[in-house]
Tab-separated table of C-alpha atoms in Angstrom:
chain	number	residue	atom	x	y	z
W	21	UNK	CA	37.596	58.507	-0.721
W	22	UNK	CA	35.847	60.939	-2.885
W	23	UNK	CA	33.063	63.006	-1.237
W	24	UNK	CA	30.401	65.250	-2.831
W	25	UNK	CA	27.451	67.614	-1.273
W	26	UNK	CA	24.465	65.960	-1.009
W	27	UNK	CA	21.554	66.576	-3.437
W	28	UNK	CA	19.419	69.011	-2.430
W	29	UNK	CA	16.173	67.705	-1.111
W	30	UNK	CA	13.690	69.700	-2.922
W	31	UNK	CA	14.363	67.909	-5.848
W	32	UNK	CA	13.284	64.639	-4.550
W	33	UNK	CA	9.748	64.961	-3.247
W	34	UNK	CA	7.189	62.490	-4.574
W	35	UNK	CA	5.509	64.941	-6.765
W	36	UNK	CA	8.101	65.522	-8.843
W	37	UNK	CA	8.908	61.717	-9.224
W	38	UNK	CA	5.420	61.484	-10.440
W	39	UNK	CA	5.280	64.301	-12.618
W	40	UNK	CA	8.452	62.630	-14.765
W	41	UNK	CA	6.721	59.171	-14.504
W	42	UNK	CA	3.664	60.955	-16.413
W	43	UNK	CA	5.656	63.227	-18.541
W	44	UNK	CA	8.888	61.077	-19.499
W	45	UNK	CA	8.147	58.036	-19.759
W	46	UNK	CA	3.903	58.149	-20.044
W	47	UNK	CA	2.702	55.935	-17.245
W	48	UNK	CA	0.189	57.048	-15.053
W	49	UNK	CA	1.068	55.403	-11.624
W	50	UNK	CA	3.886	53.481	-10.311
W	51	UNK	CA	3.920	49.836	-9.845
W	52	UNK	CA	4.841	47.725	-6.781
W	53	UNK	CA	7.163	49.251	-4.738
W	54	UNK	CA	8.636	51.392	-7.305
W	55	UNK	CA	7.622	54.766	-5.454
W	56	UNK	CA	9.257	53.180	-2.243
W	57	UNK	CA	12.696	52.651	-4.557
W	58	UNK	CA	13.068	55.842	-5.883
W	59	UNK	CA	11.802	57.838	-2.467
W	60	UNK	CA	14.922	56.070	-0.801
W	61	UNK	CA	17.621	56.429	-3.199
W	62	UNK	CA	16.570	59.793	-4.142
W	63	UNK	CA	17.182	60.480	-0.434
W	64	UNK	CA	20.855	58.683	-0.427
W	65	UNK	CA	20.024	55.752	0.607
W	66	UNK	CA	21.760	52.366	-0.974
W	67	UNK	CA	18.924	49.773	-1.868
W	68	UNK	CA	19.246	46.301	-3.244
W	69	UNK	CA	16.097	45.372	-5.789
W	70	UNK	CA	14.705	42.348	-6.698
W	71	UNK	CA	12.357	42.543	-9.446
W	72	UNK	CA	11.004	39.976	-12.195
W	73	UNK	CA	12.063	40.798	-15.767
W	74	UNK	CA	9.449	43.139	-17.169
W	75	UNK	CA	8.617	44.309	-13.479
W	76	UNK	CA	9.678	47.632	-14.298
W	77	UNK	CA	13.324	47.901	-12.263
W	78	UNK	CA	14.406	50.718	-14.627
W	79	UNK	CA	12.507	53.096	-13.456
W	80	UNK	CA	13.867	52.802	-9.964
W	81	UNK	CA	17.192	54.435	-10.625
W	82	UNK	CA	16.292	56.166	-13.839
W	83	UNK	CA	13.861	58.785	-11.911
W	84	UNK	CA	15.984	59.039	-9.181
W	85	UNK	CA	19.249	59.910	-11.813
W	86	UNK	CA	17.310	62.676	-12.805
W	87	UNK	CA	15.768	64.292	-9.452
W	88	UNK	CA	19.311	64.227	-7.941
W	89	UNK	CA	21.964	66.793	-9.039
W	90	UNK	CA	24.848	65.400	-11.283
W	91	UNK	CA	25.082	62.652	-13.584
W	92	UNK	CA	23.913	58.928	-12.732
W	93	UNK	CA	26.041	56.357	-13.534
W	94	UNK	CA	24.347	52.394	-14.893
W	95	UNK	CA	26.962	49.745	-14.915
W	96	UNK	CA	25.346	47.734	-18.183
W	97	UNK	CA	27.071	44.375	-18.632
W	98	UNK	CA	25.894	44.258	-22.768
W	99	UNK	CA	26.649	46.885	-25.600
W	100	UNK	CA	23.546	45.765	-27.346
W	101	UNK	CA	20.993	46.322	-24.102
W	102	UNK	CA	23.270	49.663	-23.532
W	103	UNK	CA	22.211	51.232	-26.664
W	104	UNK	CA	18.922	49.929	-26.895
W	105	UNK	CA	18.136	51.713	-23.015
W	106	UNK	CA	20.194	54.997	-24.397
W	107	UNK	CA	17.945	55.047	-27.484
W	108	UNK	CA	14.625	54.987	-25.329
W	109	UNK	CA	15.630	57.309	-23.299
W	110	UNK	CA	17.003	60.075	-25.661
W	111	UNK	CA	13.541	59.786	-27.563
W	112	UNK	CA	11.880	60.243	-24.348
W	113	UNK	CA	13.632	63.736	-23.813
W	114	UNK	CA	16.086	62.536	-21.420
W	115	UNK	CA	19.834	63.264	-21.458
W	116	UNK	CA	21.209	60.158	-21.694
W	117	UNK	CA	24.602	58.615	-23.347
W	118	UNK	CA	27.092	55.313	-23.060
W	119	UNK	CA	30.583	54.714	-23.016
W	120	UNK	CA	31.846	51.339	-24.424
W	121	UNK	CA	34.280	49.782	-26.916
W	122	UNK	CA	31.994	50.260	-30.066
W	123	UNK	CA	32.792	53.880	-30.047
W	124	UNK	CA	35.518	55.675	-31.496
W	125	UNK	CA	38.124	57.888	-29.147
W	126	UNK	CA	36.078	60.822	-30.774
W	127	UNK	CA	32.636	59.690	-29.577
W	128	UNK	CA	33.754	58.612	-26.357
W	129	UNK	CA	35.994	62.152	-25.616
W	130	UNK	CA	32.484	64.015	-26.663
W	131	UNK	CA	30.458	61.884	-23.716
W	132	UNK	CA	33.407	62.543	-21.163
W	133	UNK	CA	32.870	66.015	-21.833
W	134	UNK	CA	29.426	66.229	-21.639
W	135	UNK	CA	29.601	64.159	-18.333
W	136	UNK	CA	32.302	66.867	-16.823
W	137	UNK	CA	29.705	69.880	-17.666
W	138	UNK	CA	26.887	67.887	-16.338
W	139	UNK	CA	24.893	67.897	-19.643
W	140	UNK	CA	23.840	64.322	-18.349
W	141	UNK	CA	21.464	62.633	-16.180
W	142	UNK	CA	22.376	59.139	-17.366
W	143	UNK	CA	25.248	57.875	-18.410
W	144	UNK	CA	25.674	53.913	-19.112
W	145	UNK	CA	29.255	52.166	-18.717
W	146	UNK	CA	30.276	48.487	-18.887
W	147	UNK	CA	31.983	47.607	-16.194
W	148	UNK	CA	35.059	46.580	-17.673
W	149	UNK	CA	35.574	50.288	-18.926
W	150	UNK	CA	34.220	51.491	-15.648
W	151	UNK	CA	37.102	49.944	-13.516
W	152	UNK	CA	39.993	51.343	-16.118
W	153	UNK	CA	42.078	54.160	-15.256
W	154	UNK	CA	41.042	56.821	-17.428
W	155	UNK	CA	37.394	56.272	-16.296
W	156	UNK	CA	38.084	56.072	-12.561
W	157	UNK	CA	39.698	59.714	-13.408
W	158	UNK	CA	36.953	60.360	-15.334
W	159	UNK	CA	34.627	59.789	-12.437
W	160	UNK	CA	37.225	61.477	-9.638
W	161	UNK	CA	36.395	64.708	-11.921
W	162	UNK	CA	32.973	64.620	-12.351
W	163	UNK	CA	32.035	63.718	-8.359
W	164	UNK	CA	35.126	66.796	-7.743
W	165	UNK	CA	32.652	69.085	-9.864
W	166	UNK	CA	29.104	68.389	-10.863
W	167	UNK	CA	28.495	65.532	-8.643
W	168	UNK	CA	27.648	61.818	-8.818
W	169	UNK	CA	24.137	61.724	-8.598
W	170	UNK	CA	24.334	57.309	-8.328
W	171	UNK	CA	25.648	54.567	-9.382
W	172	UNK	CA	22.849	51.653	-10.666
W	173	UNK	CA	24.627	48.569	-11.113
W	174	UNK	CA	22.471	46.129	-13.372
W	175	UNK	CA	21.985	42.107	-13.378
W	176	UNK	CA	24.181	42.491	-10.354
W	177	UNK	CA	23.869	38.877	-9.525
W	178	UNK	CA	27.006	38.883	-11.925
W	179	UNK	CA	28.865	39.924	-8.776
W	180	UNK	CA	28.237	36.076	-6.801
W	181	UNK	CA	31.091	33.829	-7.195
W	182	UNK	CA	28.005	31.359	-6.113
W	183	UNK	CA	25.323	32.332	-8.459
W	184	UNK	CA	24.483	31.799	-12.064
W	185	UNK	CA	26.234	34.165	-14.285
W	186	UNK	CA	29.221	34.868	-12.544
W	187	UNK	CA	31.629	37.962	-14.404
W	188	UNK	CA	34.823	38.350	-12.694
W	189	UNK	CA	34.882	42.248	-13.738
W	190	UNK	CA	31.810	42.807	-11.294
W	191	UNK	CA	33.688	41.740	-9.045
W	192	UNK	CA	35.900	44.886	-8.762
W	193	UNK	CA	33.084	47.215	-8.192
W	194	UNK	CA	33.534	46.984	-4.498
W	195	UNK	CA	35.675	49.920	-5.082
W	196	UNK	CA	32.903	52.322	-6.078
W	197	UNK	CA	31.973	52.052	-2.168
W	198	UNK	CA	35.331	52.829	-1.143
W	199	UNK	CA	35.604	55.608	-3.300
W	200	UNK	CA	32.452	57.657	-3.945
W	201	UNK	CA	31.181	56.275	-0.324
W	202	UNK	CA	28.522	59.846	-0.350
W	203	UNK	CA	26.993	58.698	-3.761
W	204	UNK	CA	24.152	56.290	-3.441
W	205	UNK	CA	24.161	52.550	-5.021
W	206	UNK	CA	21.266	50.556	-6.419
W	207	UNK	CA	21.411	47.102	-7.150
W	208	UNK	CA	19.006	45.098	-9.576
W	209	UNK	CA	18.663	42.130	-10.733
W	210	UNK	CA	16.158	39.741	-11.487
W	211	UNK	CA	16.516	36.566	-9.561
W	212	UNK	CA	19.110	35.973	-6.874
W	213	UNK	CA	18.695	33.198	-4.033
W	214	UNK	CA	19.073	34.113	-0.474
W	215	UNK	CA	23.248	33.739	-0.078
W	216	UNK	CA	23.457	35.678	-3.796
W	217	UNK	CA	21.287	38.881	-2.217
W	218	UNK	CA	23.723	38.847	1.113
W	219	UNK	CA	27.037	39.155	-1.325
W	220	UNK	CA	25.508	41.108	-3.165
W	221	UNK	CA	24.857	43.460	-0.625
W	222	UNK	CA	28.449	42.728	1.341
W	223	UNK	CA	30.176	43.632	-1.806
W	224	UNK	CA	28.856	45.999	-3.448
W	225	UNK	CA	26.164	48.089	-1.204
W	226	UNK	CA	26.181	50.226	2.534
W	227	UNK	CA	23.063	48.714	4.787
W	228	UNK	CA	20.876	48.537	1.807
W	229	UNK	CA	17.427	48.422	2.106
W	230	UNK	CA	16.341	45.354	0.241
W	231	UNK	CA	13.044	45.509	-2.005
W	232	UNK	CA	12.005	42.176	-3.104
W	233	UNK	CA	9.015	41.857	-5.317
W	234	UNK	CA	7.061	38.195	-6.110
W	235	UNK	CA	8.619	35.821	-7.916
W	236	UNK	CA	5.366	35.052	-9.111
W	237	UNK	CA	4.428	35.047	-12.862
W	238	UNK	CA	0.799	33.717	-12.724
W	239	UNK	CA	0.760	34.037	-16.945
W	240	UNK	CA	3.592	31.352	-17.229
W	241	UNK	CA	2.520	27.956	-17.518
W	242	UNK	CA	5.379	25.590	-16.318
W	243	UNK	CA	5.630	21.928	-18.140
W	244	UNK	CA	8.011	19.409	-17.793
W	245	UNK	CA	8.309	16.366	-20.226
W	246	UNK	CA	10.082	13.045	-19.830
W	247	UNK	CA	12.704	13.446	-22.589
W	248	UNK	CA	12.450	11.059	-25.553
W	249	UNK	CA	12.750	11.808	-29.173
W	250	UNK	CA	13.505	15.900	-28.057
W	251	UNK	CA	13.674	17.607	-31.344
W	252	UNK	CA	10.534	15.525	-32.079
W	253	UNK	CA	8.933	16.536	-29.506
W	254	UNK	CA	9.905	20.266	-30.036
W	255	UNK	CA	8.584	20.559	-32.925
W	256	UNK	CA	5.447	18.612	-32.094
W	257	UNK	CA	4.726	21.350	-28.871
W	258	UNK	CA	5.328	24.401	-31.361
W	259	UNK	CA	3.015	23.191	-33.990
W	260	UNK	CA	0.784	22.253	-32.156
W	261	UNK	CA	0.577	25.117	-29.442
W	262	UNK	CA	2.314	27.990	-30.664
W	263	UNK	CA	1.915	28.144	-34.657
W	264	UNK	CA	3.459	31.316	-35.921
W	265	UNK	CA	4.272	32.728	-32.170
W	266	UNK	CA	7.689	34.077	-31.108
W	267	UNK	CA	9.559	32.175	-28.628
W	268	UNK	CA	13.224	30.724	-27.350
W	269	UNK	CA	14.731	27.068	-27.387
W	270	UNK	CA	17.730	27.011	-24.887
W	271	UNK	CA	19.964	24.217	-25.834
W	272	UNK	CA	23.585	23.247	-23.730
W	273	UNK	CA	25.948	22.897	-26.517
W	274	UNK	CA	26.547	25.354	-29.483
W	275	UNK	CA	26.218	21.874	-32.292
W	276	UNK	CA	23.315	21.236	-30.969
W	277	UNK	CA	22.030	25.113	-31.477
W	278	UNK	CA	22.946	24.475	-34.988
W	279	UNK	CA	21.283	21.112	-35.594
W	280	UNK	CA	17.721	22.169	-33.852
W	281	UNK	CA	17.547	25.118	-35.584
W	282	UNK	CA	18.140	23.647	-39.094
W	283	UNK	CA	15.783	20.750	-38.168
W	284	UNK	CA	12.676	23.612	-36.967
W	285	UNK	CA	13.692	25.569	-40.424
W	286	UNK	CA	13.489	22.263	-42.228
W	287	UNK	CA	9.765	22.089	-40.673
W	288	UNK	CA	8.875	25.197	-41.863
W	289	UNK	CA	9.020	26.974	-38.523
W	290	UNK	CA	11.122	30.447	-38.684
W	291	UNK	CA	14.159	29.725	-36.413
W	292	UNK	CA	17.617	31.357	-35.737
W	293	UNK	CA	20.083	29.846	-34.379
W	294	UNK	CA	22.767	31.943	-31.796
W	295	UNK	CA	25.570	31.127	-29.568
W	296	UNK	CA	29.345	32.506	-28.779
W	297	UNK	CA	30.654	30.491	-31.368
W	298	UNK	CA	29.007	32.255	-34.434
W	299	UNK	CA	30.208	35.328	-36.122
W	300	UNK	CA	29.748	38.525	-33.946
W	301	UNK	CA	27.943	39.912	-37.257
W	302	UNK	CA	25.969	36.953	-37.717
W	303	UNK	CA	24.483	36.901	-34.167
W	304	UNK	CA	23.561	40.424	-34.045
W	305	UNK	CA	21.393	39.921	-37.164
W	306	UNK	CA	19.353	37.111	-35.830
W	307	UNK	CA	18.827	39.284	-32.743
W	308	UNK	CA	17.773	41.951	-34.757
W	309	UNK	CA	15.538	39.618	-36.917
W	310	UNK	CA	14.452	37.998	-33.334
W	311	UNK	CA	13.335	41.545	-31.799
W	312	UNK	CA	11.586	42.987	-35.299
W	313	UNK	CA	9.988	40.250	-36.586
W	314	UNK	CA	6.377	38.470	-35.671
W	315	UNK	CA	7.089	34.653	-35.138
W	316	UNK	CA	10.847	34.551	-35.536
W	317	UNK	CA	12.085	31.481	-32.960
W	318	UNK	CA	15.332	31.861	-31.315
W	319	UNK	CA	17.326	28.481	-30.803
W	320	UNK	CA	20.218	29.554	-28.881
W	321	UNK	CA	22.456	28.794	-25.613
W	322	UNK	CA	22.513	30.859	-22.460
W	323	UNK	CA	24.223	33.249	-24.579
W	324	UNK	CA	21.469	35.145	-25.366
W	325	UNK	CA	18.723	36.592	-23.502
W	326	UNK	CA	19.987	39.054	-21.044
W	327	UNK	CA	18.636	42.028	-21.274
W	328	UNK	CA	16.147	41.003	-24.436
W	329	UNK	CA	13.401	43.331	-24.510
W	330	UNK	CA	10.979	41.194	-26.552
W	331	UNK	CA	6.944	41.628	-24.586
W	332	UNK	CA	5.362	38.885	-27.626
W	333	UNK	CA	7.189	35.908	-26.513
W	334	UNK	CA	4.779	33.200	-26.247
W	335	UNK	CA	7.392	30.652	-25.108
W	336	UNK	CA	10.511	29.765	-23.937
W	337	UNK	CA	11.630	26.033	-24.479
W	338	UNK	CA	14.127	23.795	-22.816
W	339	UNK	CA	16.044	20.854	-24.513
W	340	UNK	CA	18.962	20.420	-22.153
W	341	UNK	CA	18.262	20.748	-17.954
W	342	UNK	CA	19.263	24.110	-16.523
W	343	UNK	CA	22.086	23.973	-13.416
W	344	UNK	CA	20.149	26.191	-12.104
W	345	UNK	CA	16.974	27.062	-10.816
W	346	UNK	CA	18.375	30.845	-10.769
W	347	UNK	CA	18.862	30.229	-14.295
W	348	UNK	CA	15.856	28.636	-15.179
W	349	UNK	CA	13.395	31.025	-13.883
W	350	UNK	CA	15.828	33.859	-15.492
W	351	UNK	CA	15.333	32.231	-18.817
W	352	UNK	CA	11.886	31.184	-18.697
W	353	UNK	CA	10.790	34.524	-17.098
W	354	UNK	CA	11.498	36.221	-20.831
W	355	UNK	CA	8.342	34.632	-22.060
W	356	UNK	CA	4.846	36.562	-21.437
W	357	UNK	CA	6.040	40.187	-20.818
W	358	UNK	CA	3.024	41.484	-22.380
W	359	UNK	CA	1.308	39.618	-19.427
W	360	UNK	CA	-0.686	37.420	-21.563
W	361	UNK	CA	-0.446	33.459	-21.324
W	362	UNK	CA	3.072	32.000	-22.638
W	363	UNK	CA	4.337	28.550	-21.772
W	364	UNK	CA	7.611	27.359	-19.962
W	365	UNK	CA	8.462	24.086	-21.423
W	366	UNK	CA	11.296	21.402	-20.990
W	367	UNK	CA	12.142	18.005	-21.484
W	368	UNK	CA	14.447	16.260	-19.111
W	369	UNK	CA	15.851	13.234	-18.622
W	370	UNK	CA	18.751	11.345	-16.663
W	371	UNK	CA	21.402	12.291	-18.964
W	372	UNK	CA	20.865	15.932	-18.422
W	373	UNK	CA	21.758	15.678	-14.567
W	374	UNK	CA	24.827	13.394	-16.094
W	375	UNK	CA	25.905	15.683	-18.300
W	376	UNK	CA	25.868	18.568	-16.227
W	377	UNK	CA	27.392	16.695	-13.116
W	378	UNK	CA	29.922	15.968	-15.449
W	379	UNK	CA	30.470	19.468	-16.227
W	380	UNK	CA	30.926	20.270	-12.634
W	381	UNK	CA	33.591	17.819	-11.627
W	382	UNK	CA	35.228	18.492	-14.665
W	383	UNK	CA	35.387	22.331	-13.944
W	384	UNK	CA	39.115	23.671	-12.399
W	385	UNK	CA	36.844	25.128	-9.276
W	386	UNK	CA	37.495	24.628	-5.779
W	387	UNK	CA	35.770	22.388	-3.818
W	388	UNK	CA	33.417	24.664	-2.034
W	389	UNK	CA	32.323	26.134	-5.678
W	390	UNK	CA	31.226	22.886	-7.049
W	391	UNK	CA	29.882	21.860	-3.898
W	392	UNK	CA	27.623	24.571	-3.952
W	393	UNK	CA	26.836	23.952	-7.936
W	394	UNK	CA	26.086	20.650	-7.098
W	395	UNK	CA	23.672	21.305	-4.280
W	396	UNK	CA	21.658	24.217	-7.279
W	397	UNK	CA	21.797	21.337	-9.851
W	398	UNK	CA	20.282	18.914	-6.844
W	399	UNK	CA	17.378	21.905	-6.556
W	400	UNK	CA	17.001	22.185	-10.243
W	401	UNK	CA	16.271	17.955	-10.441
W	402	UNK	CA	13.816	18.146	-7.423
W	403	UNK	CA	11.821	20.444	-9.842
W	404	UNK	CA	12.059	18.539	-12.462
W	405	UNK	CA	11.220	15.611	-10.179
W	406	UNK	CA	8.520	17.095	-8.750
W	407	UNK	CA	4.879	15.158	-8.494
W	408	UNK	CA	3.412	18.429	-6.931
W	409	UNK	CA	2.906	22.031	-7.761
W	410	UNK	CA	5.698	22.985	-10.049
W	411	UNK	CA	5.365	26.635	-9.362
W	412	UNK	CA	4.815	26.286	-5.290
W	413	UNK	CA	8.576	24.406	-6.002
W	414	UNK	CA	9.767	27.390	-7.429
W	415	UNK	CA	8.494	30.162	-5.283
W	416	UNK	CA	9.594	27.704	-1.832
W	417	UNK	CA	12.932	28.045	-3.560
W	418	UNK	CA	13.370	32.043	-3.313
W	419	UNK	CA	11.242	31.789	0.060
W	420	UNK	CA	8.087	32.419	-1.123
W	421	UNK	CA	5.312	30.905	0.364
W	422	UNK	CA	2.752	29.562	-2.101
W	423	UNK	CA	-0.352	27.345	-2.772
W	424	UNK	CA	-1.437	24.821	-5.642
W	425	UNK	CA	-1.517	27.346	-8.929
W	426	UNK	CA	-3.797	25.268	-10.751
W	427	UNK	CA	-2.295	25.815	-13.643
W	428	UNK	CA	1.354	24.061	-14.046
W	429	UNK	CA	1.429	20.536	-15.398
W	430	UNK	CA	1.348	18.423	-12.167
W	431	UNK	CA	-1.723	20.765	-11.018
W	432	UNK	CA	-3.530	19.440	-14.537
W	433	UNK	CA	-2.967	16.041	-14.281
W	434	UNK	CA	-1.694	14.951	-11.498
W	435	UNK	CA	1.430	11.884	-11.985
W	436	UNK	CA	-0.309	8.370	-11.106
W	437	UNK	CA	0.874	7.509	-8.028
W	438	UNK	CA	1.401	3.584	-7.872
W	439	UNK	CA	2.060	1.713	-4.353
W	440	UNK	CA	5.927	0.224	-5.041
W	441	UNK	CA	6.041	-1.283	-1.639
W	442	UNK	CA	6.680	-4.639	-3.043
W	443	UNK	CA	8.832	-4.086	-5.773
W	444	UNK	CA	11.172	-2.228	-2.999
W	445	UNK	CA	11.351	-5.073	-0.921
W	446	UNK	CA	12.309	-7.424	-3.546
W	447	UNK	CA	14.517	-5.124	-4.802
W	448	UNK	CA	16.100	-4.908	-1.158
W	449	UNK	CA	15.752	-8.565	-0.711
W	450	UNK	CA	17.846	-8.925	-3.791
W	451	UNK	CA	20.448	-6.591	-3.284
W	452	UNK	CA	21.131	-8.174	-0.179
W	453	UNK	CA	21.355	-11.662	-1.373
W	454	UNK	CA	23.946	-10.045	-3.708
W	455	UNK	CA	25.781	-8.641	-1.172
W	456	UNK	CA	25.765	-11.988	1.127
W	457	UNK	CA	26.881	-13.982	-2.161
W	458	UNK	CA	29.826	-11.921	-2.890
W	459	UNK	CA	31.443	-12.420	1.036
W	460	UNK	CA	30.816	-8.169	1.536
């Protein structure tokens, strides 16, 4: 175990904090419980945050990196979101770099060195480089000499074998507590369930203090359509509702990524497709085209959206059923960032839940893994189920107490509720004629 002096507390006094809100990044006040966030990890404490996309979660280790002595280290899971941060940051005055596998040997040596002087306050790694031996040495040195000033580990629901968006590489950053157990972790991430947040905080944090903001978007309307003719309808709700506006189709399979965004092109309405299977060069220009562009729309699988930084998107659209209500709140919280009204819309029908139980007993998991997948996919049909408020659903689901929104699709127009009391009991009667027939 590696240990380093502490910072020295001077530097982490609320003033300061505020003057580098005001001065660095041009925001007058903190939000929520940022001020909380970076008053307790400036102070060494470990802290596991829960904040909506957009919420502002960056600031709570980016202030802190720079009122603490030495270099902060951000565990980044994409190159793309990496460079974007490092960009914003460098224009913003701060001293800020990345290591990853775009750059050459050159590059990388010249960041290494900058880290060992402490010419740094922020330094972003993915965390398969992060767990290598050269930067394990790399960080030995730097904690040895200029000091650690924390490690921020981002979309660290990545770490739950349980949740979502499981990555077997953050797995291994347990050892950054058994190493550097003086330096200070933060964990963020946008959504994570009850049993996700207690992992988290096993594996990867020291009696954390947990911030957890509302799940709440009150812009987001949530709608949920019995699936018929889907692309039809797609095209109907994005003519109709959003002409010219930016938003995201999630689709399951890669073909039909392909086929939806040719048939929305075909329509005249600017789409992209994207998924894993297309050409790395290919993808990054229609996420480039995506984030630059008024009224580009995205058709794409899970693939993309992490770390997007896109304020203007007016909706987010489902074809296929999530697995996941972790995912589906991750996916439709990209829309709205701006804070102005965007739509969360999805058709669904049987053969989604199918499909994706299908998926599930197919997987080579253990039995406790698609257990718990199939008890998330069970939550994600009760919302799709749903005769009440859609967004009370979601909020009861990350224990958050709620009332009628007024604003979701069941709040609207209520379903007609019909009285099937008799077609039960002739359905019973029926079934147990059947059973008495067949001698069972």
């Amino acid at each position: 175990m590696l240990n380093q002096a502490p910072s020295p507390a001077s530097r982490t006094d609320a003033a300061t904090a505020r003057s580098i809100l005001k001065n660095t990044f041009g925001y007058d006040e903190f939000r929520g419980f940022q001020a909380e966030v970076i008053e307790h990890v400036s102070a060494g404490g470990d802290a596991l945050v829960l904040m909506p996309t957009g919420g502002g979660k960056s600031l709570t280790y980016q202030i802190p990196a720079m009122l603490r002595a030495g270099v902060g280290v951000v565990v980044s899971p994409l190159i793309a979101l990496m460079q974007d941060q490092v960009m914003a940051l460098t224009e913003a005055g701060v001293r800020a770099a990345f290591l990853n596998s775009s750059m050459s040997s050159a590059d990388a040596a010249a960041v290494e060195r900058q880290m060992r002087a402490g010419q740094l306050d922020l330094v972003y790694i993915a965390p398969e480089r992060l767990m290598n031996e050269r930067c394990q040495r790399l960080l030995g040195d730097v904690a040895q000499g200029v000091g650690l000033a924390l490690f921020a580990i981002d979309e660290a629901h990545c770490v739950s074998q349980w949740g979502h968006d499981f990555r077997p590489e953050y797995g291994q950053l347990a050892i950054l507590r058994e190493r550097f157990a003086s330096v200070p972790r933060i964990a963020l991430t946008a959504t994570a369930d009850v049993p996700t947040r207690e992992e988290i905080a096993e594996r990867l944090l020291h009696e954390p203090r947990m911030f957890v903001a509302s799940f709440d978007r009150p812009n987001i309307r949530y709608r949920i359509i019995e699936k018929r003719e889907a692309r039809e309808q797609l095209l109907r709700f994005v003519r109709d509702e959003h002409p010219g506006d930016a938003g995201i189709v999630y689709c399951l399979a890669r073909n039909t990524v392909d086929e939806v965004s040719a048939f929305l092109s075909s329509h005249g309405i600017s789409a992209l497709p994207y998924h894993a299977g297309m050409d790395s060069a290919a993808r990054a220009a229609n996420q480039n085209a995506f984030l630059q562009e008024d009224g580009r729309v995205m058709v794409a699988t899970i693939a993309f959206g992490m770390g997007i930084d896109k304020p203007d998107v007016r909706f987010v659209a489902h074809l296929d059923m999530p697995k996941s209500i972790e995912g589906y709140f991750q996916e439709t919280g990209r829309a709205g960032r701006d804070g102005a009204p965007a739509d969360a819309w999805m058709t669904y029908g049987l053969a989604d839940v199918v499909q994706q139980r299908r998926l599930i007993d197919m997987s080579e998991a253990h039995a406790l893994y698609k257990r718990l997948s199939g008890a998330k996919l069970d939550s994600m049909l009760g919302l799709a189920e749903a005769a009440d408020c859609r967004r009370a659903r979601l909020l009861a689901y990350f224990n958050e107490a709620s009332t009628p929104c007024g604003n979701c699709d069941n709040c609207l127009t209520p379903p007609e509720r019909t009285d099937a009391t008799d077609a039960a009991r002739k359905l019973l009667s029926c079934i147990y004629r059947c059973e008495r027939g067949s001698g069972f």
